[in-house]
Backbone as ProteinMPNN parsed JSONL, in Angstrom:
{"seq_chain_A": "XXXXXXXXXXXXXXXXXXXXXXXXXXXXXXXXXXXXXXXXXXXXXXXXXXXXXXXXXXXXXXXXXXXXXXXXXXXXXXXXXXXXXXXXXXXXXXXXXXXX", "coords_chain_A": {"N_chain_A": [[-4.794, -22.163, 5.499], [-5.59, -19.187, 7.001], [-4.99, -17.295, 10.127], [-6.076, -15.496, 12.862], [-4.104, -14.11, 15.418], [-4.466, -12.764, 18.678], [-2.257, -11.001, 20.819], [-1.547, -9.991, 24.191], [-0.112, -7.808, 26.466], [0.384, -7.307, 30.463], [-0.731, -4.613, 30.392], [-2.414, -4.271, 28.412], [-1.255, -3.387, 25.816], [0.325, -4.881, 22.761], [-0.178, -6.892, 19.774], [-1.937, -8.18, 16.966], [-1.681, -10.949, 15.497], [-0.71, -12.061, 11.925], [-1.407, -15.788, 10.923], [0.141, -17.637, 8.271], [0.023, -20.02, 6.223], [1.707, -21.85, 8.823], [3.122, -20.071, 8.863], [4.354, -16.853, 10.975], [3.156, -13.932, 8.926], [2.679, -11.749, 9.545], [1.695, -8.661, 11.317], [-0.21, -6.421, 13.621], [0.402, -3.867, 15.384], [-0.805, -2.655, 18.155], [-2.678, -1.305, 21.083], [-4.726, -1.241, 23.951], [-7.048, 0.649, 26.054], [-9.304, 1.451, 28.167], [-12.562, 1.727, 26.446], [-11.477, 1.498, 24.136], [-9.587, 0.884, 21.118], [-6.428, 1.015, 19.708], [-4.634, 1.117, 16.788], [-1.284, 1.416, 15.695], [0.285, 0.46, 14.212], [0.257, -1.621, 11.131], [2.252, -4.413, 9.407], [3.208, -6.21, 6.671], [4.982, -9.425, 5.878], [7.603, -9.006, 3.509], [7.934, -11.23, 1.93], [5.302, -12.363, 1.073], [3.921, -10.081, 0.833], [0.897, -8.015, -1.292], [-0.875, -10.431, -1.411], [-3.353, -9.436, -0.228], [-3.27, -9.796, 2.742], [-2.87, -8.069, 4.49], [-5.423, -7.233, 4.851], [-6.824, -9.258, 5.748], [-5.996, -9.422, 8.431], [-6.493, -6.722, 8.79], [-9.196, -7.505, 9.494], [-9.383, -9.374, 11.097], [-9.235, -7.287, 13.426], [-11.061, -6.141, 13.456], [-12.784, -7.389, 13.976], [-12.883, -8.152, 16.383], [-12.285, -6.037, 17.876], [-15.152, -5.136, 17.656], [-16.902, -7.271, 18.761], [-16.076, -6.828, 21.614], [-17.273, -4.489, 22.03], [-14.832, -2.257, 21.437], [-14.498, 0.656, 20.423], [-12.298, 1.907, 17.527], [-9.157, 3.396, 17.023], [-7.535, 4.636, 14.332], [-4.08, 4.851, 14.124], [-2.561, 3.822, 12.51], [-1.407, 3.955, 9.377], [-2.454, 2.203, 7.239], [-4.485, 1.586, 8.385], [-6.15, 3.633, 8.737], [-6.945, 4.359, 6.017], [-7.976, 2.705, 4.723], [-10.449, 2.725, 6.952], [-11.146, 5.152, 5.84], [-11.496, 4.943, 3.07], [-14.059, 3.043, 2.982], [-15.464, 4.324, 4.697], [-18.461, 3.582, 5.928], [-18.883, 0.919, 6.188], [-16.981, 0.675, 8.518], [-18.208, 2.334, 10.498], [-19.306, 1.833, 12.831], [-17.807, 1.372, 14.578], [-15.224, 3.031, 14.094], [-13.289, 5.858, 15.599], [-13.291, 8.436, 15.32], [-10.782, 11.243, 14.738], [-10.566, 15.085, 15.4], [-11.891, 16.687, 12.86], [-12.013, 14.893, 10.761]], "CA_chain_A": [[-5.794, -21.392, 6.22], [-5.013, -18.008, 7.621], [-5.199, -17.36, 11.352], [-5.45, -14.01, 13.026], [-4.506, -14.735, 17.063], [-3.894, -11.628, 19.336], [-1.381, -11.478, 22.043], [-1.682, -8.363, 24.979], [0.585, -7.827, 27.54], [-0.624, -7.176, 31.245], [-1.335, -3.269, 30.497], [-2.917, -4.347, 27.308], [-0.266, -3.673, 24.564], [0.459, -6.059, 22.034], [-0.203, -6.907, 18.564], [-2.565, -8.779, 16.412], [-0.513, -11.415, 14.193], [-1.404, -13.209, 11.16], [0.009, -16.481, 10.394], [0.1, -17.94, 7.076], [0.901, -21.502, 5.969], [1.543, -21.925, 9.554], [4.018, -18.981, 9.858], [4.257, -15.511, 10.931], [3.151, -13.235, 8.194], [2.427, -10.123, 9.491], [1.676, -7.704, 12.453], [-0.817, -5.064, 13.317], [0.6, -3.031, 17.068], [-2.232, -1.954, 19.018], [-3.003, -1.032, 22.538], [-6.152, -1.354, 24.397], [-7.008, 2.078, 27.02], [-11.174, 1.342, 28.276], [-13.127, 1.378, 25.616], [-10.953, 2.222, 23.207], [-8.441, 0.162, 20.531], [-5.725, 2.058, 18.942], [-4.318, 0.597, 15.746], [-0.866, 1.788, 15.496], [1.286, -0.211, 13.028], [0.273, -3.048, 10.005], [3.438, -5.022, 8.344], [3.209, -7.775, 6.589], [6.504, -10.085, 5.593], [7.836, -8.795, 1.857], [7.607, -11.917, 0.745], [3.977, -12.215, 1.156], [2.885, -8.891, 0.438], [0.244, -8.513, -2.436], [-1.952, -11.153, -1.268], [-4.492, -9.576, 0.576], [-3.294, -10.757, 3.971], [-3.276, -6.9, 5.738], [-7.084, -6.719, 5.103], [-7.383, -10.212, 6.502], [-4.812, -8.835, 9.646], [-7.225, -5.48, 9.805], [-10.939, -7.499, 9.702], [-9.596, -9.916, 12.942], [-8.982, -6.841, 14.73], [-12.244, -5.188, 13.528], [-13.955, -8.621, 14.553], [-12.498, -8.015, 17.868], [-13.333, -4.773, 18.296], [-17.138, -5.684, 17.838], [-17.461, -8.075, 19.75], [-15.599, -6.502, 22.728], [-17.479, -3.011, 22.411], [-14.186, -1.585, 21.35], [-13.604, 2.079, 19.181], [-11.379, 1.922, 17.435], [-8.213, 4.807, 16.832], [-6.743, 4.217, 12.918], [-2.861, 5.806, 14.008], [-1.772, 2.984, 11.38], [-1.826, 4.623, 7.816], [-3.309, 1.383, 6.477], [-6.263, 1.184, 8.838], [-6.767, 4.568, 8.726], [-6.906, 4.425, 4.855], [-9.776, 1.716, 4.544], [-11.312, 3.294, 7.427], [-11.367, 6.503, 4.676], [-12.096, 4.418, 1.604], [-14.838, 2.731, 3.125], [-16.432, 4.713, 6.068], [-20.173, 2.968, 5.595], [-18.454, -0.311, 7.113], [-16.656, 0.934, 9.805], [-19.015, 3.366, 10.992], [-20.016, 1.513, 14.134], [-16.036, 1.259, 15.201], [-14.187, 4.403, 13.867], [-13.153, 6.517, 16.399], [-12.441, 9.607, 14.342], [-10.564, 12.047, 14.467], [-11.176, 16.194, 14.868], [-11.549, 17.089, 11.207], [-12.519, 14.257, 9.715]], "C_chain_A": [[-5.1, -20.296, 7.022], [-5.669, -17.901, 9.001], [-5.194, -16.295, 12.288], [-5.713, -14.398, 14.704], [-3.846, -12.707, 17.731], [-3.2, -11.765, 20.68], [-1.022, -10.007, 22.754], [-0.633, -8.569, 26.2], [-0.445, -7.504, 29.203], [-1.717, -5.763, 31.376], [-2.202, -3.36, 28.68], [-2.379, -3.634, 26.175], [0.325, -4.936, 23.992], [0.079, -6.148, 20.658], [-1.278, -7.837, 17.934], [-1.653, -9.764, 15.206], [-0.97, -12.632, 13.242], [-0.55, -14.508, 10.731], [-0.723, -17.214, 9.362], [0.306, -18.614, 6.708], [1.485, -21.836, 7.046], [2.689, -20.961, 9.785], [3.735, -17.971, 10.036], [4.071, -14.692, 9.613], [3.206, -11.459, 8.001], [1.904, -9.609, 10.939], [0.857, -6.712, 12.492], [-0.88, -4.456, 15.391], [-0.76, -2.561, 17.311], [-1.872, -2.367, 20.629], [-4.458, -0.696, 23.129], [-6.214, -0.425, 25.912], [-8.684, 1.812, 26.64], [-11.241, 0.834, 27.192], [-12.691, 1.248, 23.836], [-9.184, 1.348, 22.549], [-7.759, 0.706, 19.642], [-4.994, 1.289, 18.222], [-2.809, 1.599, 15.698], [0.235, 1.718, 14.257], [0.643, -1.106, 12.432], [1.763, -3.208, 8.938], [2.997, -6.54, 8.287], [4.294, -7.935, 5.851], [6.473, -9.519, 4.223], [7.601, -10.214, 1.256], [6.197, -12.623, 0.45], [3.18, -11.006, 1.061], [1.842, -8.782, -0.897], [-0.632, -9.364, -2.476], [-2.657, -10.894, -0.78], [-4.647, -9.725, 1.912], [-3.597, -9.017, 4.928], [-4.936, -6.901, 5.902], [-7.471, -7.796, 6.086], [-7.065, -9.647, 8.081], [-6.051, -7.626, 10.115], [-8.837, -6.443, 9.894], [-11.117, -8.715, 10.942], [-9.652, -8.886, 13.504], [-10.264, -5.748, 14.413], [-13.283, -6.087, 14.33], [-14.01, -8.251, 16.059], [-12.684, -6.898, 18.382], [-15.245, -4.711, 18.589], [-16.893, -6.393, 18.565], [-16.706, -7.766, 21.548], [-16.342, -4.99, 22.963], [-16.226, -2.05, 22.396], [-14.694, -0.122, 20.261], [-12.645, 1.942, 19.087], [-10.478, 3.531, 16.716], [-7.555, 4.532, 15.919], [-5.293, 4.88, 13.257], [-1.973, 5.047, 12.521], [-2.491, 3.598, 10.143], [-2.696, 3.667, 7.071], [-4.337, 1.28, 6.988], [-7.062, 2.294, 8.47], [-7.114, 4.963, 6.693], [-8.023, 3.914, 4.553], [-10.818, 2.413, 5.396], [-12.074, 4.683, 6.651], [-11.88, 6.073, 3.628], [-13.637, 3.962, 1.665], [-15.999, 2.856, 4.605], [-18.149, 4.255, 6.409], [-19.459, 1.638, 6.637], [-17.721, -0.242, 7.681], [-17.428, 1.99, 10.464], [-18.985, 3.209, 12.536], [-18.93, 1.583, 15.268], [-14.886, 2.486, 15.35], [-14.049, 5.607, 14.858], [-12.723, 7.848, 15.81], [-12.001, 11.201, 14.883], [-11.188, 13.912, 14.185], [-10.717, 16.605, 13.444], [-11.839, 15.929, 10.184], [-13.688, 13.227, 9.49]], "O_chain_A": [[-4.079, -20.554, 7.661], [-6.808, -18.35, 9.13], [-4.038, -16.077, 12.649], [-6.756, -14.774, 15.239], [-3.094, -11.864, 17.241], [-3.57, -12.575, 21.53], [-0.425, -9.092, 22.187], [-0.528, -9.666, 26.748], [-1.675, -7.47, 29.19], [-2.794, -5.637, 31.958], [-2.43, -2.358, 28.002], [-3.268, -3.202, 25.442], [0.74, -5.871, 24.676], [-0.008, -4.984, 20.266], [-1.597, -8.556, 18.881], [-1.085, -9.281, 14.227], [-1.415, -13.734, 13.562], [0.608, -14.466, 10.316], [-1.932, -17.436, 9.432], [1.457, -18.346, 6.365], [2.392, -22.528, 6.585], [3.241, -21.011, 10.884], [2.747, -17.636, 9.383], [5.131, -14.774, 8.992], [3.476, -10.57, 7.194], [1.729, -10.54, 11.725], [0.931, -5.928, 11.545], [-1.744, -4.587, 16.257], [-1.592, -2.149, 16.504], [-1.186, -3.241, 21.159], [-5.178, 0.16, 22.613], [-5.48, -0.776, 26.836], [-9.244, 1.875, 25.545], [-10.551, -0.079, 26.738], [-13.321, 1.016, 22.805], [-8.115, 1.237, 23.149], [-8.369, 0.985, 18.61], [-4.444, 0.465, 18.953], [-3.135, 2.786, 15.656], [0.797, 2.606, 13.615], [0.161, -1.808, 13.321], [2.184, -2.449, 8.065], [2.676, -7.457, 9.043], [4.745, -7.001, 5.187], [5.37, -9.501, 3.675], [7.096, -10.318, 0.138], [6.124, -13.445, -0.463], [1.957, -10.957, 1.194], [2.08, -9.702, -1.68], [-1.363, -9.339, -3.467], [-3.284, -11.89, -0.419], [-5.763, -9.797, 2.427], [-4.411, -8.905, 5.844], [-5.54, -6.607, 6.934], [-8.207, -7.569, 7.046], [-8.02, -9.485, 8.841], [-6.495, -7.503, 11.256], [-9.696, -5.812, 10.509], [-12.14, -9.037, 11.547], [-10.259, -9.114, 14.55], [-10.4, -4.698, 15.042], [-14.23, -5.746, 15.04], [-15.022, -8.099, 16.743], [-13.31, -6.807, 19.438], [-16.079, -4.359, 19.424], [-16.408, -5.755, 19.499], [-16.916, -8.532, 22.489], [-16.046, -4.344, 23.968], [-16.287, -1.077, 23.147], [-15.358, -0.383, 19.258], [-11.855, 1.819, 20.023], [-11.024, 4.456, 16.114], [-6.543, 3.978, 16.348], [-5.176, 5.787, 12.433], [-1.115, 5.539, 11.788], [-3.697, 3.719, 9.931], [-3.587, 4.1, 6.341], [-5.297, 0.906, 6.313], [-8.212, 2.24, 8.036], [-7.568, 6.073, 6.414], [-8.993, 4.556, 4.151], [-11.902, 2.724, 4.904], [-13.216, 5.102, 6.839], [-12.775, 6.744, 3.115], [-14.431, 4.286, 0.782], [-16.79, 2.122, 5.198], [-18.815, 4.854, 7.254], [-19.683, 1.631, 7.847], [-17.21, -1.361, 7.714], [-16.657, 2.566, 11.231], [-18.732, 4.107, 13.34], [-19.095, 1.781, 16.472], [-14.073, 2.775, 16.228], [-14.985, 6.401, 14.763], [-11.549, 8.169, 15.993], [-12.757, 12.073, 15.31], [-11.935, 14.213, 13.254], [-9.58, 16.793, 13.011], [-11.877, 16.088, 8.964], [-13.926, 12.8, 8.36]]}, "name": "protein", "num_of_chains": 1, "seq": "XXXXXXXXXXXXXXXXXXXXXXXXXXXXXXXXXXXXXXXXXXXXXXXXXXXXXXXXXXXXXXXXXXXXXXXXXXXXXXXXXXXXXXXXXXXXXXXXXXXX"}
């Protein structure tokens, strides 16, 4: 069972981390400023890549965005990628960008 826990420091930086068969798999940096959740990095371990696990990694920290009244800021190429592929289901979250 996959597990997505988030861990913030006191100025609210920190990371979202997935663990996987009960270990670390992967990472997605973010920082929390008001209303507003900025996605800056997703890695997940090489030897687990290919399974699917970043989407799991980005849809805790979309969960968490909803339910906190966050926007969110895609600076991570992978969020900001889905957030592009599939703008209909992030609509309510996407903090976008002038120009796009």
């Amino acid at each position: 069972m996959d597990e997505v826990v988030i861990r913030l420091n006191a100025k609210k930086h920190g990371a979202f981390y997935l663990m996987h068969e009960g270990e670390q798999a992967g990472e997605m940096v973010i920082g929390i400023d008001g209303d507003v959740l900025t996605a800056y990095h997703t890695e997940i371990m090489p030897q687990v890549e290919g399974k699917g696990l970043a989407r799991i990694l980005m849809n805790g920290m979309v969960a968490y965005a909803r339910e906190h009244n966050l926007k969110v800021k895609p600076l991570c190429a992978y969020v900001h990628a889905q957030f592009k592929k599939h703008p209909e289901e992030f609509a309510d979250i996407w903090l976008k960008q002038e120009g796009e």
